[in-house]
Amino acid sequence: MEERYIPSQVEPKWQEYWKNTQLFKVEEDASREKYYLLEMFPYPSGKIHMGHVRNYTIGDVVVRYKRMRGFNVIHPMGWDAFGMPAENAAIDNNIHPAAWTYDNIRSMRAQLKKMGFSYDWDREIATCRPEYYRWEQWLFLKMLEKGMAYRKESYVNWCEKCQTVLANEQVEQDKCWRCSQVVQQKKLWQWFFKITDYAEDLLVHCDQLPGWPDNVTTMQKNWIGKSVGASLDFKVDGSDAVVNVFTTRPDTIFGATFMCLAPEHHLVETLSRGTDQETAVSEFVAKVSGQERSAEGIEKYEKEGVFTGAYCINPATGEKIPVYTANFVLMGYGTGAIMSVPSGDQRDFDFARKYGLEVRVVVQPEGESLDGATMTEAYADRGVMTNSGQFNGMDSKEAIEKMADWLEESGIGKRAVSFRLRDWGISRQRYWGTPIPVIHCPSCGVVPVPETDLPIILPEDVSLLDKGGSPLPTLDYFARTTCPVCGREDARRDTDTMDTFVESSWYYLRYCSPRYDQGIFDPKAVEYWMPVDQYIGGVEHAVLHLLYSRYFMRVLNTLGLVPFKEPFTRLLTQGMVCKETMTCPEHGYLFPEQGEKQDGTLVCSMCGKDVDVGRVIKMSKSKKNVVNPNELLEKYGADVTRLFCLFAAPPERDLEWSEDGVEGSNRFVNRVWRLALTCMESIQGIDAYKGPAGALKADQAKQLYIKVNQTIQKVTADIETNFHFNTAIAAVMELVNAMYAVELETADDELKSVVWCCLENVLLLLSPIIPHFCEELFGRMGNQGSILEQPWPEFRKDSMETDEVLVVVQVNGKLRAKFSMSADSGEDEIKSAALGDSKIIKYTEGKEIRKIIVICKKQTLVNIVV
């Protein structure tokens, strides 16, 4: 037999076996408890990176473990195939997005299969295929029918480089989440989903997701952003228009001396039209549209504004107050209109001082008297009411409730709740996406496409326009159509496509019945498999994909299509794979293979100059600190790669790449391989021991048997409770070390039977982690079928305790030796054993022993002071 594990011989063999036996294929089975594990599906970029490898390895271990525990496990894979990267790559490489996408899918599918992941490939989906997005279009029509989808003209986030609109959640620090271009504001007709209808429900249920990390639910709560306050209308003087305002400080309404509107507010243009301010307002709006428009971005700019030429009436005082448009007001907060109280808000105060507006004090510190004319800054704390009519002298905190009552009684306003969350703009002015299934008719307006006409197929025989502009509006055969209501032949299809996050908001449901053609999914299959029991993916999707998926589940629940609201019971957000960067003064960032050691110094392989090793950061193609999984597979095989990814760090922590760590994993795999072959040669015709530890005669056999049962308990607990595979692997390593201590040549049958038991359990415990390796050795031990079809090992409760304790010996506080002793050993015996240990003698010989401290707990600690 081979002395070393040769992955190129073993791994393809077992991958072919799994394929031929359809080992991972599953169907609904009401007699068995289901388990649905899902990793966030990848975008088909063409290459699997180390982040993918780690993510999918974590999931695959859990799947294999759960199957061995008797669960009916579904583990699907597919492709998040629409989106801008395919278009950008198509433009760069002069290839059609469809061809680029399908080629990449073939390539990545082959890579995933080479890793040995246990996917049911019969359930594979690609979101760019008509049989998938047909049902997305169907759902859009249902949402449109119920008022859950609507179209309006509004200012939206526009990325000039990507030539498309972005949802608020896709703007990161004022920049496009894809290309990092600064986002501008642009007025367009857009389709929206009314996610705000579910804001309260989404928020409340954040506290009902105990299987989710706290940081993710906190991020969602903050994004939803609930505020409690009052809503009131300020009538525009001389007009029927009103400005609606939401405020969390109704106690300050008497101090509102002017109004500020966001430049994107629909009334800005209306109020200034026909006034002397019309040109100034138009120029100001155009200027602000090119600035960063977020809570963080507006702080970079001096606070500026322009008078609109209109006044509104303060409903509390009856006074006319000027209406401005200002760059520090955002449409994404409240109503996009602020009743400005300069005495109580610093931004309003700065603005008032700049433009000579009145500062009226309405809340002042107890025992003090502030003067609006001489104040140097706003006072925003609790205080005593003044200049506020019947509320004068009242504590401002108490006044909030009293004034809210008064607003409602007077018909001026009402208590209200506001959310930071805004409706989800799903229109994208791009080609590679799901066509929106509506028709625009000159006579009938917006008309839904009849369900019988679905799917509206995205044409794939098109050439892309420069700069990523969509060709769909230019394709007469696609855009021109007949109105299904009145029959006009000059109607036009909507040429926008849906945001790619729409596809990923419900794909996990389609996996339950991917070939079902009578509806969006088979209700019986969804009833059996859903919700997802364990979801694994990146925390970067906390307020994108994860929030949208929760919203979609509520839509489907409202439509009566599913009986539940939450899609994912448990969520694991795995850490990143990180590596240090390397830079050359001449060539900039270097790939790992471009740095080579010469006389102990790291130099650039291209120019020989010294290389600077930077900090450890997330692997990134732009920083070139990436490791190619294909190279790892060629050198080490899938199982060693998997083992390193699991052993190097707990799944929720970042994993720091280490070539030494990979080599260490390789050494362990081969150590087990050699041990297994030695056992097979030395142990013939002896069954594995299965009885209680107490029935074993020899002490060595008993201690080893106790060790294997303790290991089974430890590994099971580590996988079951927190997915800490690193400590589970470490426990198996300790068992392997104990097995190596047995001299098989001189061992009796009793000891050999225990060793054989240990070997069987080592392979069972490692089989979810290094499956090809364990399949091979399991078969060589004389077993039939797959190790995955074996039950997960159970530990014997009567074989968990040992009558020995571990003694840890330190010299002057430094660990120098470990050994076991009888649990009933006295303190003098422990001291004598410690002093007589050969490793301790090395550090104490010839020295005065000043003190020996013995602490007896679960393990015994001896500290020798010399």
PDB file of C-alpha atoms in Angstrom, residues 184-185 263 280-293 301-302 304-306 327 354-355:
ATOM      1  CA  GLN A 184     -25.357  61.422  -7.493  1.00  0.00           C
ATOM      2  CA  GLN A 185     -29.062  62.281  -7.344  1.00  0.00           C
ATOM      3  CA  PRO A 263     -33.311  69.686  -2.645  1.00  0.00           C
ATOM      4  CA  ALA A 280     -31.378  80.368  -7.943  1.00  0.00           C
ATOM      5  CA  VAL A 281     -33.286  77.340  -6.667  1.00  0.00           C
ATOM      6  CA  SER A 282     -32.762  75.427  -9.915  1.00  0.00           C
ATOM      7  CA  GLU A 283     -29.027  76.121  -9.869  1.00  0.00           C
ATOM      8  CA  PHE A 284     -28.757  75.134  -6.218  1.00  0.00           C
ATOM      9  CA  VAL A 285     -30.601  71.832  -6.778  1.00  0.00           C
ATOM     10  CA  ALA A 286     -28.334  71.016  -9.723  1.00  0.00           C
ATOM     11  CA  LYS A 287     -25.255  71.774  -7.624  1.00  0.00           C
ATOM     12  CA  VAL A 288     -26.360  69.609  -4.695  1.00  0.00           C
ATOM     13  CA  SER A 289     -27.275  66.675  -6.963  1.00  0.00           C
ATOM     14  CA  GLY A 290     -23.572  66.212  -7.649  1.00  0.00           C
ATOM     15  CA  GLN A 291     -22.642  66.112  -3.976  1.00  0.00           C
ATOM     16  CA  GLU A 292     -22.539  63.145  -1.623  1.00  0.00           C
ATOM     17  CA  ARG A 293     -26.051  62.723  -0.219  1.00  0.00           C
ATOM     18  CA  TYR A 301     -19.998  70.440   3.062  1.00  0.00           C
ATOM     19  CA  GLU A 302     -20.658  73.897   4.447  1.00  0.00           C
ATOM     20  CA  GLU A 304     -25.977  76.108   2.436  1.00  0.00           C
ATOM     21  CA  GLY A 305     -29.466  76.834   1.224  1.00  0.00           C
ATOM     22  CA  VAL A 306     -31.648  79.016  -0.980  1.00  0.00           C
ATOM     23  CA  ASN A 327     -28.103  70.805   1.485  1.00  0.00           C
ATOM     24  CA  LYS A 354     -25.585  82.421   8.159  1.00  0.00           C
ATOM     25  CA  TYR A 355     -28.818  83.691   6.592  1.00  0.00           C
TER      26      TYR A 355
END
